[in-house]
Coordinates of C-alpha atoms in Angstrom, one line a residue:
M30 CA -49.1 -100.9 -20.7
T31 CA -50.5 -102.8 -17.7
G32 CA -47.8 -101.4 -15.5
A33 CA -48.8 -97.9 -16.4
L34 CA -52.5 -98.6 -15.8
F35 CA -51.5 -100.1 -12.4
E36 CA -49.7 -96.9 -11.5
I37 CA -52.5 -94.6 -12.8
T38 CA -55.2 -96.5 -10.8
F39 CA -54.2 -95.0 -7.5
L40 CA -53.5 -91.6 -9.0
L41 CA -57.1 -91.4 -10.1
A42 CA -58.3 -92.0 -6.5
A43 CA -55.7 -89.8 -4.8
P44 CA -57.4 -86.4 -5.3
F45 CA -60.5 -87.6 -3.5
W46 CA -58.4 -88.9 -0.6
L47 CA -56.5 -85.7 -0.5
L48 CA -59.7 -83.7 -0.2
M49 CA -61.0 -85.8 2.6
I50 CA -57.8 -85.7 4.5
F51 CA -56.6 -82.1 3.9
A52 CA -59.8 -80.2 3.2
P53 CA -62.4 -81.9 5.3
G54 CA -64.4 -78.8 6.0
R55 CA -64.8 -77.6 2.5
R56 CA -68.3 -77.9 0.9
V57 CA -66.7 -79.4 -2.3
T58 CA -65.2 -82.2 -0.2
A59 CA -68.6 -83.2 1.3
R60 CA -70.2 -83.1 -2.2
V61 CA -67.4 -85.3 -3.7
A62 CA -67.5 -87.7 -0.8
A63 CA -71.2 -88.1 -1.1
S64 CA -70.9 -89.2 -4.7
P65 CA -70.3 -92.9 -5.7
L66 CA -69.2 -91.7 -9.1
T67 CA -65.7 -91.0 -7.8
V68 CA -64.8 -94.6 -8.4
L69 CA -65.9 -94.7 -12.1
P70 CA -62.4 -93.8 -13.5
V71 CA -60.8 -96.5 -11.4
L72 CA -63.5 -99.0 -12.5
V73 CA -62.8 -98.1 -16.2
L74 CA -59.2 -99.2 -15.6
Y75 CA -60.5 -102.3 -13.8
A76 CA -62.5 -103.2 -16.9
V77 CA -59.5 -102.5 -19.2
M78 CA -57.3 -104.9 -17.2
A79 CA -60.0 -107.5 -16.4
V80 CA -61.4 -108.1 -19.9
P81 CA -58.2 -109.8 -21.2
V82 CA -58.1 -112.1 -18.2
F83 CA -61.8 -112.6 -17.8
P84 CA -61.7 -116.4 -18.0
E85 CA -59.1 -116.6 -15.2
L86 CA -61.0 -113.9 -13.3
W87 CA -64.3 -115.7 -13.6
T88 CA -62.7 -118.9 -12.4
A89 CA -61.1 -117.2 -9.4
V90 CA -64.4 -115.6 -8.3
S91 CA -66.8 -118.4 -9.1
S92 CA -64.7 -121.2 -7.6
P93 CA -62.5 -119.4 -5.1
D94 CA -59.4 -121.2 -3.7
I95 CA -55.9 -119.9 -3.1
D96 CA -54.3 -121.6 -6.1
T97 CA -56.8 -120.2 -8.5
F98 CA -56.5 -116.7 -7.1
R99 CA -52.7 -117.1 -7.2
D100 CA -52.9 -118.1 -10.9
L101 CA -54.9 -114.9 -11.5
T102 CA -52.6 -112.6 -9.8
V103 CA -49.5 -114.0 -11.5
L104 CA -50.9 -112.4 -14.7
A105 CA -50.1 -108.7 -15.0
N106 CA -53.7 -107.8 -16.0
G107 CA -55.0 -110.1 -13.2
A108 CA -52.9 -108.4 -10.5
G109 CA -53.8 -105.0 -12.0
A110 CA -57.6 -105.8 -12.0
V111 CA -57.4 -106.9 -8.4
W112 CA -55.5 -103.7 -7.5
A113 CA -58.1 -101.5 -9.2
Q114 CA -60.9 -103.3 -7.4
I115 CA -59.2 -102.8 -4.1
I116 CA -58.6 -99.1 -4.8
A117 CA -62.2 -98.6 -5.8
W118 CA -63.6 -100.3 -2.8
D119 CA -61.2 -98.6 -0.4
L120 CA -62.2 -95.2 -1.9
L121 CA -65.9 -96.0 -1.3
L122 CA -65.1 -97.1 2.2
G123 CA -63.1 -94.0 2.9
Q124 CA -65.9 -91.8 1.6
W125 CA -68.4 -93.6 3.9
M126 CA -66.1 -93.2 6.9
F127 CA -65.6 -89.5 6.0
L128 CA -69.4 -88.9 5.8
E129 CA -70.2 -91.0 8.8
A130 CA -67.5 -89.1 10.9
R131 CA -69.1 -85.8 9.9
R132 CA -72.5 -87.0 10.9
L133 CA -71.2 -88.2 14.2
G134 CA -69.1 -85.1 14.8
V135 CA -65.8 -86.9 14.9
S136 CA -62.9 -84.4 14.7
P137 CA -61.2 -84.0 11.3
Y138 CA -57.9 -84.0 13.3
L139 CA -58.7 -87.6 14.2
M140 CA -60.2 -88.6 10.9
G141 CA -57.2 -87.3 8.8
P142 CA -54.7 -89.8 10.1
L143 CA -57.4 -92.4 10.2
L144 CA -58.1 -91.9 6.5
V145 CA -54.4 -92.2 5.8
L146 CA -54.3 -95.5 7.7
T147 CA -57.3 -96.6 5.7
V148 CA -55.6 -95.7 2.4
L149 CA -52.7 -97.9 3.4
L150 CA -54.4 -100.7 5.4
S151 CA -58.1 -100.4 4.9
P152 CA -59.1 -103.3 7.2
V153 CA -57.2 -101.8 10.1
G154 CA -58.5 -98.3 9.4
L155 CA -62.1 -99.7 9.3
V156 CA -61.7 -101.5 12.6
V157 CA -60.4 -98.4 14.3
F158 CA -63.2 -96.3 12.8
L159 CA -65.9 -98.8 13.8
A160 CA -64.5 -98.7 17.4
I161 CA -64.7 -94.9 17.3
R162 CA -68.2 -95.0 15.8
A163 CA -69.5 -97.4 18.4
T164 CA -68.7 -94.8 21.1
R165 CA -70.4 -91.9 19.3
K166 CA -74.0 -90.7 18.9
P167 CA -75.1 -88.5 16.0
G168 CA -74.5 -84.9 16.8
A169 CA -72.4 -85.7 19.8
R170 CA -70.2 -82.7 19.2
L171 CA -71.1 -79.2 18.4
V172 CA -70.7 -78.2 14.8
R173 CA -69.2 -74.8 13.8
R174 CA -69.3 -73.2 10.4
D175 CA -66.1 -72.9 8.3
A176 CA -65.4 -69.2 7.9
E177 CA -64.2 -69.7 4.3
D178 CA -67.2 -71.3 2.7
G179 CA -69.8 -71.9 5.4
A180 CA -69.4 -75.6 5.5
A181 CA -70.1 -77.4 8.7
V182 CA -67.0 -78.6 10.5
P183 CA -66.9 -80.7 13.7
G184 CA -65.8 -78.3 16.4

Protein backbone atom coordinates (compact mmCIF):
# COMPACT_ATOMS: atom_id res chain seq x y z
CA MET A 1 0.00 0.00 0.00
CA THR A 2 2.83 2.42 0.79
CA GLY A 3 4.17 2.00 -2.76
CA ALA A 4 0.82 3.07 -4.18
CA LEU A 5 0.64 6.07 -1.84
CA PHE A 6 4.16 7.02 -2.87
CA GLU A 7 3.11 7.01 -6.55
CA ILE A 8 -0.13 8.89 -5.88
CA THR A 9 1.70 11.65 -4.00
CA PHE A 10 3.17 13.25 -7.10
CA LEU A 11 0.01 12.64 -9.12
CA LEU A 12 -1.90 14.82 -6.64
CA ALA A 13 0.52 17.71 -7.20
CA ALA A 14 0.96 17.27 -10.96
CA PRO A 15 -2.23 19.07 -12.07
CA PHE A 16 -1.13 22.24 -10.30
CA TRP A 17 2.32 22.09 -11.88
CA LEU A 18 0.74 21.49 -15.30
CA LEU A 19 -1.45 24.57 -14.91
CA MET A 20 1.48 26.78 -13.96
CA ILE A 21 3.67 25.45 -16.77
CA PHE A 22 1.19 25.10 -19.64
CA ALA A 23 -1.59 27.57 -18.78
CA PRO A 24 0.21 30.44 -17.03
CA GLY A 25 -2.06 33.17 -18.37
CA ARG A 26 -5.34 31.62 -17.31
CA ARG A 27 -7.22 33.19 -14.42
CA VAL A 28 -7.81 29.78 -12.86
CA THR A 29 -4.05 29.20 -12.74
CA ALA A 30 -3.45 32.41 -10.81
CA ARG A 31 -6.25 31.55 -8.36
CA VAL A 32 -4.93 28.03 -7.85
CA ALA A 33 -1.34 29.20 -7.45
CA ALA A 34 -2.42 31.74 -4.83
CA SER A 35 -3.95 29.03 -2.66
CA PRO A 36 -1.88 27.13 -0.10
CA LEU A 37 -4.68 24.55 -0.01
CA THR A 38 -3.26 22.82 -3.08
CA VAL A 39 -0.90 20.87 -0.84
CA LEU A 40 -3.59 19.49 1.47
CA PRO A 41 -4.15 16.23 -0.44
CA VAL A 42 -0.40 15.60 -0.43
CA LEU A 43 -0.24 16.37 3.29
CA VAL A 44 -3.02 13.88 3.94
CA LEU A 45 -0.88 11.20 2.32
CA TYR A 46 2.07 12.45 4.35
CA ALA A 47 0.06 11.89 7.53
CA VAL A 48 -1.08 8.44 6.44
CA MET A 49 2.53 7.40 5.87
CA ALA A 50 4.06 9.29 8.81
CA VAL A 51 1.76 8.07 11.58
CA PRO A 52 2.97 4.43 11.50
CA VAL A 53 6.61 5.54 11.73
CA PHE A 54 6.09 8.53 13.99
CA PRO A 55 8.62 7.44 16.66
CA GLU A 56 11.34 7.07 14.02
CA LEU A 57 10.25 10.29 12.33
CA TRP A 58 10.33 12.18 15.61
CA THR A 59 13.79 10.87 16.40
CA ALA A 60 15.04 11.87 12.95
CA VAL A 61 13.76 15.45 13.24
CA SER A 62 14.39 16.05 16.93
CA SER A 63 17.96 14.70 16.96
CA PRO A 64 19.03 14.92 13.35
CA ASP A 65 22.04 13.00 12.18
CA ILE A 66 22.69 11.05 9.01
CA ASP A 67 22.31 7.60 10.57
CA THR A 68 18.96 8.42 12.19
CA PHE A 69 17.67 9.87 8.94
CA ARG A 70 18.93 6.84 7.03
CA ASP A 71 17.11 4.57 9.50
CA LEU A 72 13.89 6.48 8.82
CA THR A 73 14.18 6.32 5.05
CA VAL A 74 14.90 2.58 5.07
CA LEU A 75 11.30 2.14 6.23
CA ALA A 76 8.81 2.28 3.34
CA ASN A 77 6.48 4.62 5.23
CA GLY A 78 9.45 6.73 6.31
CA ALA A 79 10.67 7.18 2.73
CA GLY A 80 7.08 7.80 1.60
CA ALA A 81 6.52 10.44 4.27
CA VAL A 82 9.75 12.23 3.36
CA TRP A 83 8.75 12.11 -0.33
CA ALA A 84 5.31 13.56 0.42
CA GLN A 85 6.89 16.34 2.46
CA ILE A 86 9.26 17.14 -0.42
CA ILE A 87 6.40 17.17 -2.93
CA ALA A 88 4.30 19.48 -0.73
CA TRP A 89 7.12 21.96 -0.14
CA ASP A 90 8.20 21.89 -3.78
CA LEU A 91 4.64 22.67 -4.86
CA LEU A 92 4.43 25.61 -2.46
CA LEU A 93 7.82 26.81 -3.72
CA GLY A 94 6.68 26.50 -7.32
CA GLN A 95 3.50 28.43 -6.58
CA TRP A 96 5.49 31.22 -4.95
CA MET A 97 7.88 31.34 -7.92
CA PHE A 98 4.94 31.42 -10.34
CA LEU A 99 3.23 34.29 -8.51
CA GLU A 100 6.45 36.21 -7.98
CA ALA A 101 7.31 35.84 -11.68
CA ARG A 102 3.91 37.25 -12.62
CA ARG A 103 4.41 40.17 -10.23
CA LEU A 104 7.82 40.89 -11.72
CA GLY A 105 6.71 40.44 -15.32
CA VAL A 106 8.96 37.44 -16.03
CA SER A 107 7.96 35.79 -19.29
CA PRO A 108 5.97 32.55 -19.02
CA TYR A 109 8.27 31.22 -21.77
CA LEU A 110 11.14 31.48 -19.31
CA MET A 111 9.14 30.36 -16.29
CA GLY A 112 7.72 27.20 -17.90
CA PRO A 113 11.11 25.47 -18.27
CA LEU A 114 12.22 26.89 -14.95
CA LEU A 115 9.19 25.38 -13.21
CA VAL A 116 9.98 22.03 -14.88
CA LEU A 117 13.51 22.31 -13.49
CA THR A 118 12.03 23.12 -10.09
CA VAL A 119 9.78 20.05 -10.19
CA LEU A 120 12.83 17.88 -10.84
CA LEU A 121 15.55 19.67 -8.85
CA SER A 122 13.95 22.32 -6.70
CA PRO A 123 17.15 23.72 -5.16
CA VAL A 124 18.61 24.35 -8.62
CA GLY A 125 15.35 25.86 -9.90
CA LEU A 126 15.14 28.12 -6.86
CA VAL A 127 18.71 29.39 -7.26
CA VAL A 128 18.11 30.17 -10.95
CA PHE A 129 14.83 31.91 -10.11
CA LEU A 130 16.42 33.95 -7.32
CA ALA A 131 19.10 35.10 -9.77
CA ILE A 132 16.41 36.16 -12.25
CA ARG A 133 14.41 37.81 -9.47
CA ALA A 134 17.44 39.81 -8.33
CA THR A 135 17.64 41.44 -11.75
CA ARG A 136 13.95 42.40 -11.95
CA LYS A 137 11.83 45.15 -10.50
CA PRO A 138 8.07 44.83 -10.03
CA GLY A 139 6.25 45.76 -13.22
CA ALA A 140 9.50 45.74 -15.20
CA ARG A 141 7.67 44.51 -18.29
CA LEU A 142 4.41 45.56 -19.80
CA VAL A 143 1.48 43.30 -19.11
CA ARG A 144 -0.99 42.38 -21.83
CA ARG A 145 -4.44 40.87 -21.40
CA ASP A 146 -5.04 37.27 -22.44
CA ALA A 147 -7.68 37.38 -25.17
CA GLU A 148 -9.34 34.21 -23.95
CA ASP A 149 -10.19 35.12 -20.38
CA GLY A 150 -8.81 38.60 -19.74
CA ALA A 151 -6.08 37.39 -17.36
CA ALA A 152 -2.89 39.44 -17.22
CA VAL A 153 0.04 37.79 -18.98
CA PRO A 154 3.58 39.16 -19.05
CA GLY A 155 4.11 40.53 -22.55
